[in-house]
Amino acid sequence: GAMPGAVRTLCLAALLGALCAGGTELTLELPDSAQRCFHQELESGVKFTLDYQVISGGHYDVDCYVEDPNGKTIYQETKKQYDSFSHNAEAKGVYTFCFSNEFSTFSHKIVYFDFQVGDEPPILPDMNNRVTALTQLESACVTIHEMLKAVIDSQTHYRLREAQDRSRAEELNGRVSYWSVGETLILFVVSIGQVVLLKSFFTEKRPSSSAAGT
């Protein structure tokens, strides 16, 4: 039979609550020779995950490192296009993660990152402590939740790919435009040079005054 409206509402609320896990998702501009850092206070034993990808600029690479509250580097990569890093916080305090474009003198970068903190909350109340099997409705909610997570991951992936491809297309279009303008200027200069050269061939030279006196 059809699922009652109240049950559907409860199921949807549980799914939306589970999807809203703690985290930060940002796209930042990283000028040449610049570095941007972010800080997050974490409790001991909390798991965090950092995913990042360079969307545009240069060779689509960036330096990234993560430091714990004691200043110890727990992650460091150079000139990466994208990567993912997960870690369980061993000490309570402020964790720092930085993106650096200091190795680049001319390239302006745009970087996307997703910083997730903690484990995902249970979809249904007391789900982790249950001793009985899930009902058909609860199983359907779990299945829908997993499918929604896959959809969100796919949308994020294709959104980043689309932004990266658009950036490359705009860069290529700019190069083609500059090349076309350059060819037009060269053609214009060559045309004027040919006209002046041909005109000099057919210009009658007047006799000099000394020749006229003799």
CSV table of C-alpha atoms in Angstrom, one decimal:
chain,number,residue,atom,x,y,z
A,1,GLY,CA,0.0,0.0,0.0
A,2,ALA,CA,0.9,3.7,-0.2
A,3,MET,CA,3.2,5.0,2.5
A,4,PRO,CA,1.3,7.4,4.9
A,5,GLY,CA,2.2,11.1,4.5
A,6,ALA,CA,3.4,11.4,8.1
A,7,VAL,CA,5.8,8.4,7.7
A,8,ARG,CA,7.1,9.8,4.5
A,9,THR,CA,7.8,13.1,6.3
A,10,LEU,CA,9.6,11.4,9.1
A,11,CYS,CA,11.7,9.4,6.7
A,12,LEU,CA,12.6,12.4,4.6
A,13,ALA,CA,13.5,14.4,7.8
A,14,ALA,CA,15.8,11.6,8.9
A,15,LEU,CA,17.5,11.4,5.5
A,16,LEU,CA,18.1,15.2,5.3
A,17,GLY,CA,19.4,15.3,8.9
A,18,ALA,CA,21.9,12.5,8.1
A,19,LEU,CA,23.0,14.3,4.9
A,20,CYS,CA,23.8,17.5,6.8
A,21,ALA,CA,27.0,16.2,8.4
A,22,GLY,CA,29.4,18.8,9.8
A,23,GLY,CA,31.9,20.2,7.3
A,24,THR,CA,33.0,23.1,5.1
A,25,GLU,CA,33.0,23.2,1.3
A,26,LEU,CA,34.6,26.2,-0.3
A,27,THR,CA,36.2,27.5,-3.5
A,28,LEU,CA,39.1,29.9,-3.0
A,29,GLU,CA,41.2,32.1,-5.2
A,30,LEU,CA,45.0,31.6,-4.7
A,31,PRO,CA,47.1,34.3,-6.4
A,32,ASP,CA,50.6,33.7,-7.5
A,33,SER,CA,53.2,33.4,-4.8
A,34,ALA,CA,50.4,33.3,-2.2
A,35,GLN,CA,49.3,31.0,0.6
A,36,ARG,CA,45.9,30.6,2.3
A,37,CYS,CA,45.5,28.8,5.6
A,38,PHE,CA,42.4,27.6,7.5
A,39,HIS,CA,42.0,26.6,11.1
A,40,GLN,CA,39.6,24.2,12.8
A,41,GLU,CA,39.4,23.3,16.5
A,42,LEU,CA,38.9,19.6,17.0
A,43,GLU,CA,38.5,17.2,20.0
A,44,SER,CA,40.8,14.3,20.5
A,45,GLY,CA,39.7,11.2,18.6
A,46,VAL,CA,37.6,13.0,16.1
A,47,LYS,CA,38.1,12.0,12.5
A,48,PHE,CA,38.4,14.6,9.7
A,49,THR,CA,38.7,14.4,6.0
A,50,LEU,CA,40.2,16.9,3.5
A,51,ASP,CA,39.4,16.6,-0.2
A,52,TYR,CA,40.7,19.2,-2.6
A,53,GLN,CA,41.1,19.8,-6.3
A,54,VAL,CA,42.6,22.6,-8.5
A,55,ILE,CA,40.0,23.9,-10.8
A,56,SER,CA,42.0,26.4,-12.9
A,57,GLY,CA,45.4,28.1,-13.3
A,58,GLY,CA,48.8,27.1,-14.5
A,59,HIS,CA,49.3,23.3,-14.5
A,60,TYR,CA,46.4,22.8,-12.2
A,61,ASP,CA,48.7,22.0,-9.2
A,62,VAL,CA,49.0,23.3,-5.7
A,63,ASP,CA,51.0,22.6,-2.5
A,64,CYS,CA,49.1,21.5,0.6
A,65,TYR,CA,50.0,20.6,4.2
A,66,VAL,CA,48.2,20.0,7.5
A,67,GLU,CA,49.5,20.7,10.9
A,68,ASP,CA,48.3,19.4,14.3
A,69,PRO,CA,48.0,21.7,17.4
A,70,ASN,CA,51.7,21.0,18.3
A,71,GLY,CA,52.9,22.2,14.9
A,72,LYS,CA,53.7,18.7,13.7
A,73,THR,CA,53.1,18.2,9.9
A,74,ILE,CA,50.8,15.3,9.5
A,75,TYR,CA,50.2,15.7,5.7
A,76,GLN,CA,52.3,17.4,3.0
A,77,GLU,CA,52.1,17.2,-0.7
A,78,THR,CA,53.6,19.4,-3.4
A,79,LYS,CA,52.2,20.3,-6.9
A,80,LYS,CA,49.1,18.1,-6.6
A,81,GLN,CA,46.1,18.4,-8.9
A,82,TYR,CA,43.8,16.7,-6.4
A,83,ASP,CA,44.0,14.5,-3.3
A,84,SER,CA,42.2,13.3,-0.3
A,85,PHE,CA,43.4,13.0,3.3
A,86,SER,CA,41.8,11.4,6.4
A,87,HIS,CA,43.1,11.5,9.9
A,88,ASN,CA,42.0,10.8,13.5
A,89,ALA,CA,42.8,13.8,15.7
A,90,GLU,CA,45.3,12.5,18.3
A,91,ALA,CA,45.4,15.8,20.3
A,92,LYS,CA,42.8,18.4,21.2
A,93,GLY,CA,43.3,21.8,19.7
A,94,VAL,CA,43.4,23.9,16.5
A,95,TYR,CA,44.4,22.0,13.4
A,96,THR,CA,45.7,24.1,10.4
A,97,PHE,CA,45.6,23.2,6.8
A,98,CYS,CA,47.1,25.4,4.1
A,99,PHE,CA,47.2,25.7,0.3
A,100,SER,CA,50.3,27.3,-1.2
A,101,ASN,CA,50.9,28.7,-4.6
A,102,GLU,CA,54.3,30.2,-3.7
A,103,PHE,CA,56.2,28.1,-6.3
A,104,SER,CA,54.3,29.9,-9.1
A,105,THR,CA,55.2,33.4,-10.2
A,106,PHE,CA,52.5,34.1,-12.7
A,107,SER,CA,49.7,31.5,-12.4
A,108,HIS,CA,46.5,32.4,-10.5
A,109,LYS,CA,44.8,29.3,-9.1
A,110,ILE,CA,41.3,28.5,-8.1
A,111,VAL,CA,41.1,25.6,-5.5
A,112,TYR,CA,38.1,23.7,-4.3
A,113,PHE,CA,38.2,21.9,-1.0
A,114,ASP,CA,35.8,19.9,1.2
A,115,PHE,CA,36.6,19.6,4.9
A,116,GLN,CA,34.5,17.1,6.8
A,117,VAL,CA,34.6,16.7,10.6
A,118,GLY,CA,33.3,13.7,12.5
A,119,ASP,CA,31.4,10.6,11.6
A,120,GLU,CA,28.1,10.7,9.9
A,121,PRO,CA,25.2,10.7,12.4
A,122,PRO,CA,22.9,7.6,12.4
A,123,ILE,CA,20.1,7.8,9.9
A,124,LEU,CA,17.5,6.5,12.3
A,125,PRO,CA,17.3,7.0,16.1
A,126,ASP,CA,19.1,4.3,18.1
A,127,MET,CA,20.2,2.6,14.9
A,128,ASN,CA,23.6,1.7,16.2
A,129,ASN,CA,22.2,0.1,19.4
A,130,ARG,CA,19.4,-1.9,17.8
A,131,VAL,CA,19.2,-5.6,18.4
A,132,THR,CA,16.3,-6.3,16.0
A,133,ALA,CA,16.3,-6.3,12.2
A,134,LEU,CA,15.3,-3.1,10.4
A,135,THR,CA,11.7,-2.9,9.2
A,136,GLN,CA,10.9,-2.7,5.5
A,137,LEU,CA,10.4,1.1,5.8
A,138,GLU,CA,13.6,1.6,7.7
A,139,SER,CA,15.5,-0.5,5.1
A,140,ALA,CA,14.0,1.6,2.3
A,141,CYS,CA,15.2,4.8,4.1
A,142,VAL,CA,18.7,3.5,4.4
A,143,THR,CA,18.8,2.5,0.8
A,144,ILE,CA,17.5,5.9,-0.3
A,145,HIS,CA,20.0,7.6,1.9
A,146,GLU,CA,22.9,5.7,0.3
A,147,MET,CA,21.6,6.5,-3.2
A,148,LEU,CA,21.4,10.2,-2.3
A,149,LYS,CA,24.9,10.2,-1.0
A,150,ALA,CA,26.1,8.7,-4.3
A,151,VAL,CA,24.1,11.3,-6.2
A,152,ILE,CA,25.7,14.1,-4.2
A,153,ASP,CA,29.2,12.8,-4.8
A,154,SER,CA,28.5,12.4,-8.5
A,155,GLN,CA,27.1,15.9,-8.7
A,156,THR,CA,30.2,17.4,-7.0
A,157,HIS,CA,32.5,15.4,-9.3
A,158,TYR,CA,30.8,16.5,-12.5
A,159,ARG,CA,30.5,20.1,-11.2
A,160,LEU,CA,34.2,20.3,-10.7
A,161,ARG,CA,34.9,18.7,-14.0
A,162,GLU,CA,32.6,21.2,-15.7
A,163,ALA,CA,34.3,24.1,-14.0
A,164,GLN,CA,37.7,22.8,-14.9
A,165,ASP,CA,36.7,22.2,-18.6
A,166,ARG,CA,35.1,25.6,-18.8
A,167,SER,CA,38.3,27.2,-17.5
A,168,ARG,CA,40.4,25.4,-20.0
A,169,ALA,CA,38.0,26.3,-22.8
A,170,GLU,CA,38.1,30.0,-21.8
A,171,GLU,CA,41.9,29.9,-21.7
A,172,LEU,CA,42.0,28.3,-25.1
A,173,ASN,CA,39.5,30.8,-26.5
A,174,GLY,CA,41.7,33.7,-25.2
A,175,ARG,CA,44.8,32.2,-26.8
A,176,VAL,CA,43.0,31.8,-30.1
A,177,SER,CA,41.7,35.4,-29.9
A,178,TYR,CA,45.2,36.8,-29.2
A,179,TRP,CA,46.7,34.7,-32.0
A,180,SER,CA,44.0,36.0,-34.4
A,181,VAL,CA,44.6,39.6,-33.5
A,182,GLY,CA,48.4,39.1,-33.9
A,183,GLU,CA,47.9,37.5,-37.4
A,184,THR,CA,45.7,40.4,-38.4
A,185,LEU,CA,48.3,43.0,-37.3
A,186,ILE,CA,51.1,41.1,-39.1
A,187,LEU,CA,48.9,40.8,-42.3
A,188,PHE,CA,48.2,44.5,-42.1
A,189,VAL,CA,51.9,45.4,-41.7
A,190,VAL,CA,52.9,43.1,-44.5
A,191,SER,CA,50.2,44.5,-46.8
A,192,ILE,CA,51.4,48.1,-46.2
A,193,GLY,CA,55.0,47.0,-46.7
A,194,GLN,CA,54.2,45.4,-50.1
A,195,VAL,CA,52.3,48.5,-51.3
A,196,VAL,CA,55.2,50.8,-50.3
A,197,LEU,CA,57.7,48.5,-51.9
A,198,LEU,CA,55.8,48.2,-55.2
A,199,LYS,CA,55.2,51.9,-55.2
A,200,SER,CA,58.9,52.5,-54.9
A,201,PHE,CA,59.5,50.4,-58.1
A,202,PHE,CA,57.3,52.5,-60.3
A,203,THR,CA,58.2,55.9,-58.9
A,204,GLU,CA,60.1,57.9,-61.6
A,205,LYS,CA,63.3,59.4,-60.2
A,206,ARG,CA,63.8,63.0,-61.0
A,207,PRO,CA,67.3,64.0,-62.4
A,208,SER,CA,69.6,65.7,-60.0
A,209,SER,CA,70.4,69.4,-60.2
A,210,SER,CA,74.1,68.7,-61.1
A,211,ALA,CA,73.1,66.6,-64.0
A,212,ALA,CA,70.9,69.4,-65.3
A,213,GLY,CA,73.7,72.0,-65.2
A,214,THR,CA,76.0,70.0,-67.4
